[in-house]
Amino acid sequence: MKKYIFVAGGVMSGIGKGIATASIGKILKSKGFGVTAVKIDPYVNVDAGTMNPVEHGEVFVTKDGSECDQDIGNYERFLGRELTKKNYITTGKVYKAVIERERNLDYDGKCVEVVPDIPNETIKRIKRAAKEDEADFTLIEIGGTIGEYQNLLFLEAARMMKLDEPEKVLFILVSYLPTPKTIGEMKTKPTQNASRRLNEAGIQPDMILGRAEQPLDEPRKNKISNFCNVEKKYIISAPDVDSIYDIPLNFEREELGNMILDKFNMKKQDTEMKEWKKMVKASKNGGDKVSIAIVGKYFETGQFTLTDSYISVIEAVKHASWDQEISVDIDWIFAEEYEKDEEKIKELDNYDGVIIPGGFGSRGVEGKIKTINYCRENKIPFLGLCLGMQLSVIEFSRNVAGLKKANSTEFDSNCQYPVIDMMEEQKELIENSNFGGTMRLGDYKCKLKKGTKANTLYEKTDILERHRHRYEFNDKFKDTLKKSGLILSGKNPETGLVEIVELEEHPFFVGVQFHPEFKSAPLKPHPLFKEFLKTAKEH
Ligand code: GLN
């Protein structure tokens, strides 16, 4: 008997609906059930690949190469399982499928209508995910906020599922309770309104998770219970926490998992979260302080700095730091600052390690190359991810191999030494403006050269990592760069594409064409990040 739990958000975005969904999943999994999760994004974009990360946050990549919302990353990290493109639904995907089917006469001449055909296609996709993932429980997070026009058809899908099989469907509203400074009291009205808007869509929440700075007190619970028509015991506090990984434990303390089972008329089950508890404890142990700089560009939004674009990198650093028993401070550096002010780069002396994450386009690139140069010459541990790897090849070519005008054709299509060049199969796609979902995406194999740092830290020679790029190391420069000392320590066994570069006589200088951050989980820190932090700690 498959069960479906819909999670929708009230009042505003950014209140941790994705983490709440992932945490509920974690709890049910710890009770011995098969669990999967689906994210529904109301965007017309078919996937997240065409969205600017500053607007939408990180583009997470699954093993089968789907470009998804960052919440898919949260689900993978909490559930400890790999998800695929079926776990990510968007308005664009649903409409595209319905229109294609209509063009193929698959609706047998009937009128194809927004309702019920769009919700029906959504339901089909949800059920397919539940089936393929062999899930007892499927969590479905409806993106956006209640009251928005955009997600109404998905609420309609949820309502239809409940009507069809009431005993199998549960609704959880994650809502925000503000405590305005001038009032000094936690207010329930916005949540009451969110719950009413949900009622307008034909949905009665079964439970409400009250996100707030503090736990909800009795008067607040009474009000919400009364005005939102939800029994008081099903109003759960979800106060702010230091670490997102605390949340499943906090929910468990309120017996959320057993309440859900009870709602489904299922027997209570014990939770097994020993490993998780150990990890959460280790995350609070502190230890030596290590400072890491992340030099990037996707964090400006008006007057605010947002780090959502790099969420998997941040999490991967944290996971590895607990394993290394250190505490990490991450600083965000705008790459462009090093282009404007030559002297500023010396501030990198204050860091124990530097990461250059993935990116696109030429803005900030020269500042990142300067950063790499400084790390290489001053022996500061350096980890380059995707674009970070490509720029380390450019830096090395220019300043060690004597190819002064080396560059990537992404930034200068006519450069003298295109040490990074567009992959052959990408050229036609780009000429035809065929951008969506066409990069080299998802899992690809990499063979590591015996005796290299990469080989030592992975403790094997065959690895599988996730990718998202159009440009690659240009093999024409292989011999020149090798002669100058660049070690090509990992290659794709089928195409020979260079996947990893490293340097000797440097404590840690590694660039990878892939995104190891997507495979790191709190219970499975990634070897590259572990070794990077180990060296940073020694530094
Ligand atoms: N812009 C580079 C490419 O397309 C790097 C991409 C990335 O960092 N994800 O190859």
Coordinates of N, CA, C and O in Angstrom, one line a residue, residues 320-470:
A320 N 32.8 16.8 5.5 CA 34.2 16.4 5.6 C 34.8 16.9 6.9 O 35.6 16.3 7.5
S321 N 34.4 18.1 7.3 CA 35.0 18.7 8.5 C 34.6 17.9 9.7 O 35.5 17.8 10.6
W322 N 33.4 17.4 9.8 CA 33.1 16.6 10.9 C 33.9 15.3 10.9 O 34.3 14.8 12.0
D323 N 34.1 14.8 9.8 CA 34.9 13.6 9.7 C 36.4 13.9 10.1 O 37.0 13.1 10.8
Q324 N 36.9 15.1 9.8 CA 38.2 15.4 10.2 C 38.3 16.0 11.6 O 39.4 16.5 12.0
E325 N 37.2 16.1 12.2 CA 37.1 16.7 13.6 C 37.7 18.1 13.7 O 38.5 18.4 14.5
I326 N 37.3 18.9 12.7 CA 37.7 20.3 12.8 C 36.4 21.2 12.6 O 35.3 20.7 12.2
S327 N 36.5 22.5 12.9 CA 35.4 23.3 12.6 C 35.8 24.3 11.6 O 36.9 24.9 11.6
V328 N 34.9 24.5 10.6 CA 35.3 25.3 9.4 C 34.6 26.6 9.4 O 33.4 26.7 9.6
D329 N 35.3 27.7 9.1 CA 34.7 29.0 8.8 C 34.8 29.2 7.3 O 35.9 29.1 6.7
I330 N 33.7 29.4 6.6 CA 33.7 29.7 5.2 C 33.5 31.2 4.9 O 32.6 31.8 5.5
D331 N 34.4 31.7 4.1 CA 34.3 33.1 3.7 C 34.0 33.2 2.2 O 34.5 32.3 1.5
W332 N 33.2 34.1 1.8 CA 32.8 34.3 0.4 C 33.6 35.4 -0.2 O 33.5 36.5 0.3
I333 N 34.2 35.1 -1.3 CA 35.0 36.2 -1.9 C 34.6 36.4 -3.3 O 34.4 35.5 -4.1
F334 N 34.3 37.7 -3.6 CA 33.9 38.0 -5.0 C 35.1 38.0 -5.9 O 36.0 38.8 -5.7
A335 N 35.2 37.2 -6.9 CA 36.4 37.0 -7.7 C 36.8 38.3 -8.3 O 38.0 38.6 -8.5
E336 N 35.8 39.1 -8.7 CA 36.1 40.4 -9.4 C 36.9 41.4 -8.5 O 37.6 42.2 -9.1
E337 N 36.8 41.2 -7.2 CA 37.6 42.1 -6.4 C 39.1 42.0 -6.6 O 39.8 43.0 -6.5
Y338 N 39.5 40.8 -7.0 CA 41.0 40.7 -7.2 C 41.4 41.2 -8.6 O 42.6 41.3 -8.9
E339 N 40.4 41.5 -9.4 CA 40.7 42.1 -10.7 C 40.9 43.6 -10.6 O 41.7 44.2 -11.2
K340 N 40.2 44.2 -9.6 CA 40.2 45.6 -9.4 C 41.4 46.0 -8.6 O 42.0 47.1 -8.8
D341 N 41.8 45.2 -7.6 CA 42.8 45.6 -6.6 C 43.8 44.5 -6.5 O 43.6 43.5 -5.9
E342 N 45.0 44.8 -7.1 CA 46.1 43.8 -7.1 C 46.5 43.3 -5.7 O 46.9 42.2 -5.5
E343 N 46.5 44.2 -4.8 CA 47.1 43.9 -3.5 C 46.2 43.1 -2.6 O 46.6 42.3 -1.7
K344 N 44.9 43.2 -2.9 CA 43.9 42.5 -2.1 C 44.1 41.0 -2.0 O 43.7 40.3 -1.0
I345 N 44.7 40.4 -3.1 CA 44.9 39.0 -3.1 C 45.6 38.4 -1.9 O 45.4 37.3 -1.5
K346 N 46.4 39.3 -1.3 CA 47.3 38.8 -0.2 C 46.4 38.4 1.0 O 46.9 37.7 1.9
E347 N 45.2 38.8 1.0 CA 44.3 38.4 2.1 C 44.1 36.8 2.1 O 43.7 36.2 3.1
L348 N 44.5 36.2 1.0 CA 44.3 34.7 0.9 C 45.3 34.1 1.9 O 45.1 32.9 2.2
D349 N 46.3 34.8 2.3 CA 47.2 34.3 3.4 C 46.5 33.9 4.6 O 47.0 33.1 5.5
N350 N 45.3 34.5 4.8 CA 44.6 34.3 6.1 C 43.8 33.0 6.0 O 43.1 32.6 6.9
Y351 N 43.9 32.3 4.9 CA 43.0 31.1 4.7 C 43.9 29.8 4.7 O 45.0 29.8 4.2
D352 N 43.3 28.7 5.1 CA 44.0 27.4 5.1 C 43.7 26.6 3.9 O 44.3 25.6 3.6
G353 N 42.7 27.1 3.1 CA 42.4 26.4 1.9 C 41.4 27.3 1.0 O 40.7 28.1 1.6
V354 N 41.5 27.1 -0.3 CA 40.7 27.9 -1.2 C 40.0 26.9 -2.2 O 40.6 26.0 -2.7
I355 N 38.7 27.2 -2.4 CA 37.9 26.4 -3.3 C 37.4 27.4 -4.4 O 36.9 28.5 -4.2
I356 N 37.6 27.0 -5.7 CA 36.9 27.7 -6.8 C 35.9 26.7 -7.4 O 36.2 25.7 -7.9
P357 N 34.6 27.1 -7.2 CA 33.5 26.2 -7.6 C 33.2 26.4 -9.1 O 33.8 27.2 -9.8
G358 N 32.1 25.7 -9.5 CA 31.7 25.8 -10.9 C 31.2 27.2 -11.3 O 30.9 28.0 -10.4
G359 N 31.1 27.4 -12.6 CA 30.6 28.7 -13.1 C 30.6 28.8 -14.6 O 31.1 27.9 -15.2
F360 N 29.9 29.8 -15.0 CA 29.8 30.0 -16.5 C 30.0 31.5 -16.8 O 29.7 32.3 -16.0
G361 N 30.6 31.7 -18.0 CA 30.8 33.1 -18.5 C 32.0 33.7 -17.9 O 32.6 33.2 -17.0
S362 N 32.4 34.8 -18.5 CA 33.7 35.4 -18.3 C 33.8 36.3 -17.0 O 34.9 36.5 -16.5
R363 N 32.7 36.7 -16.5 CA 32.8 37.6 -15.4 C 33.5 37.0 -14.2 O 33.2 35.9 -13.8
G364 N 34.5 37.7 -13.7 CA 35.3 37.2 -12.5 C 36.4 36.1 -12.8 O 37.1 35.8 -11.9
V365 N 36.5 35.7 -14.1 CA 37.4 34.6 -14.4 C 38.8 35.0 -14.1 O 39.6 34.3 -13.6
E366 N 39.2 36.2 -14.5 CA 40.6 36.6 -14.3 C 41.0 36.7 -12.8 O 42.1 36.4 -12.4
G367 N 40.0 37.1 -12.0 CA 40.2 37.2 -10.6 C 40.4 35.8 -10.0 O 41.2 35.5 -9.1
K368 N 39.7 34.8 -10.6 CA 39.8 33.4 -10.1 C 41.2 32.9 -10.6 O 41.8 32.1 -9.8
I369 N 41.6 33.2 -11.8 CA 43.0 32.8 -12.2 C 44.1 33.3 -11.3 O 45.0 32.6 -10.9
K370 N 43.9 34.6 -10.9 CA 44.9 35.2 -10.0 C 44.9 34.4 -8.7 O 45.9 34.2 -8.0
T371 N 43.7 34.1 -8.2 CA 43.5 33.3 -7.0 C 44.3 32.0 -7.1 O 45.1 31.6 -6.2
I372 N 44.1 31.3 -8.2 CA 44.8 30.0 -8.4 C 46.3 30.2 -8.4 O 47.1 29.4 -7.8
N373 N 46.7 31.2 -9.1 CA 48.2 31.5 -9.1 C 48.7 31.7 -7.7 O 49.8 31.2 -7.4
Y374 N 48.0 32.5 -6.9 CA 48.5 32.8 -5.6 C 48.5 31.5 -4.7 O 49.5 31.3 -4.0
C375 N 47.5 30.7 -4.9 CA 47.5 29.4 -4.1 C 48.6 28.5 -4.6 O 49.2 27.8 -3.7
R376 N 48.8 28.4 -5.9 CA 49.9 27.5 -6.4 C 51.3 28.0 -5.8 O 52.0 27.2 -5.3
E377 N 51.5 29.3 -6.0 CA 52.9 29.8 -5.6 C 53.1 29.8 -4.1 O 54.2 29.6 -3.6
N378 N 52.0 30.0 -3.4 CA 52.2 30.1 -1.9 C 51.8 28.9 -1.2 O 51.6 28.8 0.0
K379 N 51.6 27.8 -1.9 CA 51.3 26.5 -1.4 C 50.1 26.5 -0.5 O 50.0 25.8 0.6
I380 N 49.1 27.2 -0.8 CA 47.8 27.2 -0.1 C 46.9 26.0 -0.7 O 46.8 26.0 -1.9
P381 N 46.4 25.1 0.1 CA 45.6 24.0 -0.4 C 44.5 24.6 -1.3 O 43.8 25.5 -1.0
F382 N 44.4 24.0 -2.5 CA 43.5 24.5 -3.5 C 42.7 23.3 -4.1 O 43.2 22.3 -4.5
L383 N 41.3 23.5 -4.2 CA 40.5 22.6 -4.8 C 39.6 23.3 -5.9 O 38.9 24.2 -5.6
G384 N 39.8 22.8 -7.1 CA 39.0 23.5 -8.2 C 37.9 22.5 -8.7 O 38.2 21.4 -9.0
L385 N 36.7 23.0 -8.8 CA 35.6 22.2 -9.1 C 35.1 22.7 -10.5 O 34.6 23.8 -10.6
C386 N 35.1 21.8 -11.5 CA 34.6 22.1 -12.8 C 35.3 23.3 -13.4 O 36.4 23.2 -13.8
L387 N 34.6 24.5 -13.4 CA 35.3 25.7 -13.9 C 36.6 25.9 -13.2 O 37.6 26.3 -13.7
G388 N 36.6 25.6 -11.9 CA 37.8 25.8 -11.0 C 38.9 24.9 -11.6 O 40.1 25.4 -11.6
M389 N 38.6 23.8 -12.1 CA 39.7 22.9 -12.7 C 40.1 23.5 -14.0 O 41.3 23.6 -14.3
Q390 N 39.2 23.9 -14.8 CA 39.5 24.5 -16.1 C 40.4 25.7 -16.0 O 41.4 25.9 -16.7
L391 N 40.1 26.5 -15.0 CA 40.9 27.7 -14.7 C 42.3 27.4 -14.2 O 43.3 28.1 -14.5
S392 N 42.4 26.3 -13.5 CA 43.7 25.9 -13.0 C 44.6 25.4 -14.1 O 45.8 25.6 -14.1
V393 N 44.0 24.9 -15.1 CA 44.8 24.5 -16.3 C 45.3 25.7 -17.1 O 46.4 25.8 -17.5
I394 N 44.4 26.7 -17.2 CA 44.8 28.0 -17.8 C 45.9 28.7 -17.1 O 46.9 29.1 -17.7
E395 N 45.8 28.7 -15.8 CA 46.8 29.4 -14.9 C 48.1 28.7 -15.1 O 49.2 29.3 -15.4
F396 N 48.1 27.3 -15.1 CA 49.3 26.6 -15.2 C 50.0 26.8 -16.6 O 51.2 27.0 -16.8
S397 N 49.1 26.8 -17.6 CA 49.6 27.0 -19.0 C 50.3 28.3 -19.1 O 51.4 28.4 -19.7
R398 N 49.6 29.4 -18.6 CA 50.2 30.7 -18.8 C 51.5 30.9 -18.0 O 52.4 31.4 -18.5
N399 N 51.4 30.5 -16.7 CA 52.5 30.9 -15.8 C 53.6 29.8 -15.6 O 54.7 30.1 -15.1
V400 N 53.3 28.6 -16.0 CA 54.4 27.5 -15.8 C 54.8 27.0 -17.2 O 56.0 27.0 -17.5
A401 N 53.9 26.7 -18.1 CA 54.2 26.2 -19.4 C 54.6 27.2 -20.4 O 54.9 26.9 -21.5
G402 N 54.5 28.5 -20.0 CA 54.9 29.6 -20.9 C 53.9 29.9 -22.0 O 54.3 30.6 -23.0
L403 N 52.7 29.4 -22.0 CA 51.7 29.7 -23.0 C 50.9 30.9 -22.6 O 49.8 30.8 -22.1
K404 N 51.6 32.0 -22.7 CA 51.1 33.3 -22.1 C 49.6 33.6 -22.5 O 48.9 34.1 -21.7
K405 N 49.3 33.3 -23.7 CA 47.9 33.7 -24.1 C 47.0 32.5 -24.1 O 46.0 32.4 -24.9
A406 N 47.2 31.6 -23.1 CA 46.3 30.5 -22.9 C 45.0 30.9 -22.4 O 44.9 31.9 -21.6
N407 N 43.9 30.3 -22.8 CA 42.6 30.6 -22.3 C 41.6 29.5 -22.6 O 42.0 28.5 -23.2
S408 N 40.3 29.7 -22.2 CA 39.3 28.8 -22.6 C 38.5 29.5 -23.8 O 38.3 30.7 -23.7
T409 N 38.1 28.7 -24.7 CA 37.3 29.3 -25.8 C 35.9 29.8 -25.3 O 35.2 30.5 -26.0
E410 N 35.6 29.5 -24.1 CA 34.4 30.0 -23.5 C 34.5 31.5 -23.3 O 33.5 32.3 -23.4
F411 N 35.8 32.0 -23.0 CA 36.0 33.4 -22.7 C 36.6 34.2 -23.9 O 36.5 35.4 -23.9
D412 N 37.3 33.4 -24.7 CA 38.0 34.1 -25.9 C 38.0 33.1 -27.0 O 38.9 32.2 -27.0
S413 N 37.1 33.2 -27.9 CA 36.9 32.1 -28.9 C 38.1 32.0 -29.9 O 38.3 31.0 -30.5
N414 N 38.9 33.1 -29.9 CA 40.0 33.1 -30.9 C 41.4 33.1 -30.1 O 42.4 33.5 -30.7
C415 N 41.4 32.6 -28.9 CA 42.7 32.8 -28.2 C 43.8 31.9 -28.8 O 43.5 30.9 -29.5
Q416 N 45.0 32.3 -28.6 CA 46.2 31.7 -29.2 C 46.3 30.2 -28.8 O 46.6 29.3 -29.5
Y417 N 46.2 30.0 -27.5 CA 46.3 28.7 -26.9 C 45.0 28.2 -26.2 O 44.9 28.4 -25.0
P418 N 44.1 27.6 -26.9 CA 42.9 27.2 -26.3 C 43.0 25.9 -25.5 O 42.6 24.8 -25.9
V419 N 43.6 26.1 -24.3 CA 43.9 24.8 -23.5 C 42.6 24.2 -23.0 O 42.6 23.0 -22.6
I420 N 41.6 25.0 -22.9 CA 40.2 24.5 -22.6 C 39.4 24.8 -23.8 O 39.3 26.0 -24.2
D421 N 38.7 23.9 -24.4 CA 38.0 24.1 -25.6 C 36.6 23.4 -25.5 O 36.4 22.5 -24.7
M422 N 35.7 23.9 -26.3 CA 34.4 23.3 -26.3 C 34.4 21.8 -26.8 O 35.1 21.5 -27.8
M423 N 33.7 21.0 -26.2 CA 33.6 19.6 -26.6 C 33.1 19.5 -28.0 O 32.1 20.2 -28.3
E424 N 33.6 18.6 -28.8 CA 33.2 18.5 -30.2 C 31.7 18.4 -30.3 O 31.0 19.1 -31.1
E425 N 31.1 17.5 -29.6 CA 29.7 17.2 -29.7 C 28.8 18.4 -29.3 O 27.6 18.4 -29.5
Q426 N 29.4 19.4 -28.6 CA 28.6 20.5 -28.1 C 28.4 21.6 -29.2 O 27.5 22.4 -29.2
K427 N 29.4 21.6 -30.2 CA 29.4 22.7 -31.1 C 28.1 22.9 -31.9 O 27.6 24.0 -32.0
E428 N 27.6 21.8 -32.4 CA 26.4 21.9 -33.2 C 25.2 22.4 -32.4 O 24.4 23.2 -32.8
L429 N 25.2 21.8 -31.2 CA 24.1 22.2 -30.2 C 24.0 23.7 -30.0 O 23.0 24.3 -30.0
I430 N 25.2 24.3 -29.8 CA 25.3 25.7 -29.5 C 25.0 26.5 -30.7 O 24.3 27.5 -30.6
E431 N 25.5 26.1 -31.9 CA 25.2 26.8 -33.1 C 23.7 26.9 -33.3 O 23.2 27.9 -33.8
N432 N 23.0 25.9 -32.9 CA 21.5 25.8 -33.1 C 20.8 26.4 -31.9 O 19.6 26.1 -31.7
S433 N 21.5 27.0 -31.0 CA 20.9 27.5 -29.7 C 20.1 26.5 -29.0 O 19.1 26.7 -28.4
N434 N 20.6 25.3 -29.0 CA 20.0 24.2 -28.3 C 20.6 24.0 -26.9 O 21.4 23.1 -26.7
F435 N 20.2 24.9 -26.0 CA 20.9 24.9 -24.7 C 20.3 24.0 -23.6 O 21.1 23.6 -22.8
G436 N 19.0 23.8 -23.6 CA 18.4 23.2 -22.5 C 18.7 21.7 -22.3 O 18.4 20.9 -23.2
G437 N 19.3 21.3 -21.3 CA 19.6 19.9 -21.0 C 20.6 19.2 -21.9 O 20.6 18.0 -22.1
T438 N 21.5 20.1 -22.5 CA 22.4 19.5 -23.5 C 23.8 19.4 -23.1 O 24.7 19.1 -23.9
M439 N 24.2 19.9 -21.9 CA 25.6 19.8 -21.5 C 26.0 18.3 -21.3 O 25.1 17.4 -21.4
R440 N 27.2 18.1 -21.0 CA 27.7 16.7 -20.6 C 27.2 16.6 -19.2 O 27.8 17.1 -18.3
L441 N 26.2 15.8 -18.9 CA 25.5 15.8 -17.6 C 25.4 14.5 -17.0 O 25.3 13.4 -17.6
G442 N 25.6 14.5 -15.7 CA 25.3 13.3 -14.9 C 26.6 12.4 -14.7 O 27.7 12.9 -14.9
D443 N 26.4 11.2 -14.4 CA 27.5 10.2 -14.1 C 28.3 9.9 -15.3 O 27.8 9.5 -16.3
Y444 N 29.6 10.0 -15.2 CA 30.6 9.5 -16.1 C 31.7 8.8 -15.4 O 32.1 9.3 -14.3
K445 N 32.2 7.8 -16.0 CA 33.4 7.1 -15.4 C 34.7 7.9 -15.5 O 34.8 8.6 -16.4
C446 N 35.5 7.6 -14.5 CA 36.9 8.2 -14.6 C 37.8 7.1 -14.1 O 37.6 6.4 -13.1
K447 N 38.9 7.0 -14.8 CA 40.0 6.0 -14.4 C 41.1 6.8 -13.8 O 41.6 7.7 -14.5
L448 N 41.5 6.4 -12.6 CA 42.6 7.2 -12.0 C 44.0 6.5 -12.2 O 44.1 5.3 -12.3
K449 N 45.0 7.4 -12.4 CA 46.3 6.9 -12.7 C 46.9 6.4 -11.3 O 46.9 7.2 -10.3
K450 N 47.5 5.2 -11.3 CA 48.0 4.6 -10.1 C 49.1 5.5 -9.5 O 49.9 6.1 -10.3
G451 N 49.1 5.6 -8.2 CA 50.2 6.4 -7.5 C 49.9 7.9 -7.5 O 50.7 8.6 -6.8
T452 N 48.9 8.4 -8.1 CA 48.6 9.8 -8.0 C 47.9 10.1 -6.7 O 47.4 9.2 -6.0
K453 N 47.8 11.4 -6.4 CA 47.1 11.8 -5.2 C 45.6 11.4 -5.3 O 45.1 10.8 -4.3
A454 N 45.0 11.6 -6.5 CA 43.6 11.2 -6.7 C 43.5 9.7 -6.4 O 42.5 9.3 -5.6
N455 N 44.3 8.9 -6.9 CA 44.3 7.5 -6.7 C 44.4 7.1 -5.2 O 43.6 6.3 -4.6
T456 N 45.3 7.8 -4.5 CA 45.5 7.5 -3.1 C 44.3 7.9 -2.3 O 43.9 7.2 -1.4
L457 N 43.7 9.0 -2.6 CA 42.6 9.5 -1.7 C 41.3 8.7 -2.0 O 40.5 8.5 -1.1
Y458 N 41.1 8.3 -3.2 CA 39.9 7.6 -3.5 C 40.1 6.1 -3.1 O 39.1 5.3 -3.0
E459 N 41.4 5.7 -2.9 CA 41.7 4.3 -2.6 C 41.2 3.3 -3.7 O 40.8 2.2 -3.3
K460 N 41.1 3.7 -4.9 CA 40.7 2.8 -6.0 C 41.0 3.5 -7.3 O 41.4 4.7 -7.3
T461 N 40.9 2.8 -8.4 CA 41.2 3.4 -9.7 C 40.0 3.7 -10.6 O 40.1 4.5 -11.5
D462 N 38.8 3.1 -10.2 CA 37.6 3.4 -11.0 C 36.6 4.1 -10.2 O 36.1 3.6 -9.2
I463 N 36.3 5.3 -10.7 CA 35.3 6.1 -10.0 C 34.2 6.6 -10.9 O 34.3 6.5 -12.1
L464 N 33.1 7.0 -10.3 CA 32.0 7.5 -11.1 C 31.6 8.9 -10.4 O 31.3 8.9 -9.2
E465 N 31.6 9.9 -11.2 CA 31.2 11.2 -10.6 C 30.3 12.0 -11.5 O 30.1 11.6 -12.7
R466 N 29.6 13.0 -11.0 CA 28.6 13.7 -11.7 C 29.2 15.0 -12.4 O 30.0 15.7 -11.9
H467 N 28.6 15.2 -13.6 CA 29.2 16.3 -14.5 C 28.1 17.3 -14.9 O 26.9 17.0 -14.9
R468 N 28.7 18.5 -15.3 CA 27.8 19.5 -15.9 C 28.7 20.5 -16.6 O 29.1 21.5 -16.0
H469 N 29.0 20.2 -17.8 CA 29.9 21.2 -18.5 C 29.8 21.0 -20.0 O 29.4 20.0 -20.5
R470 N 30.3 22.1 -20.8 CA 30.4 22.0 -22.2 C 31.8 22.1 -22.7 O 32.1 21.8 -23.9

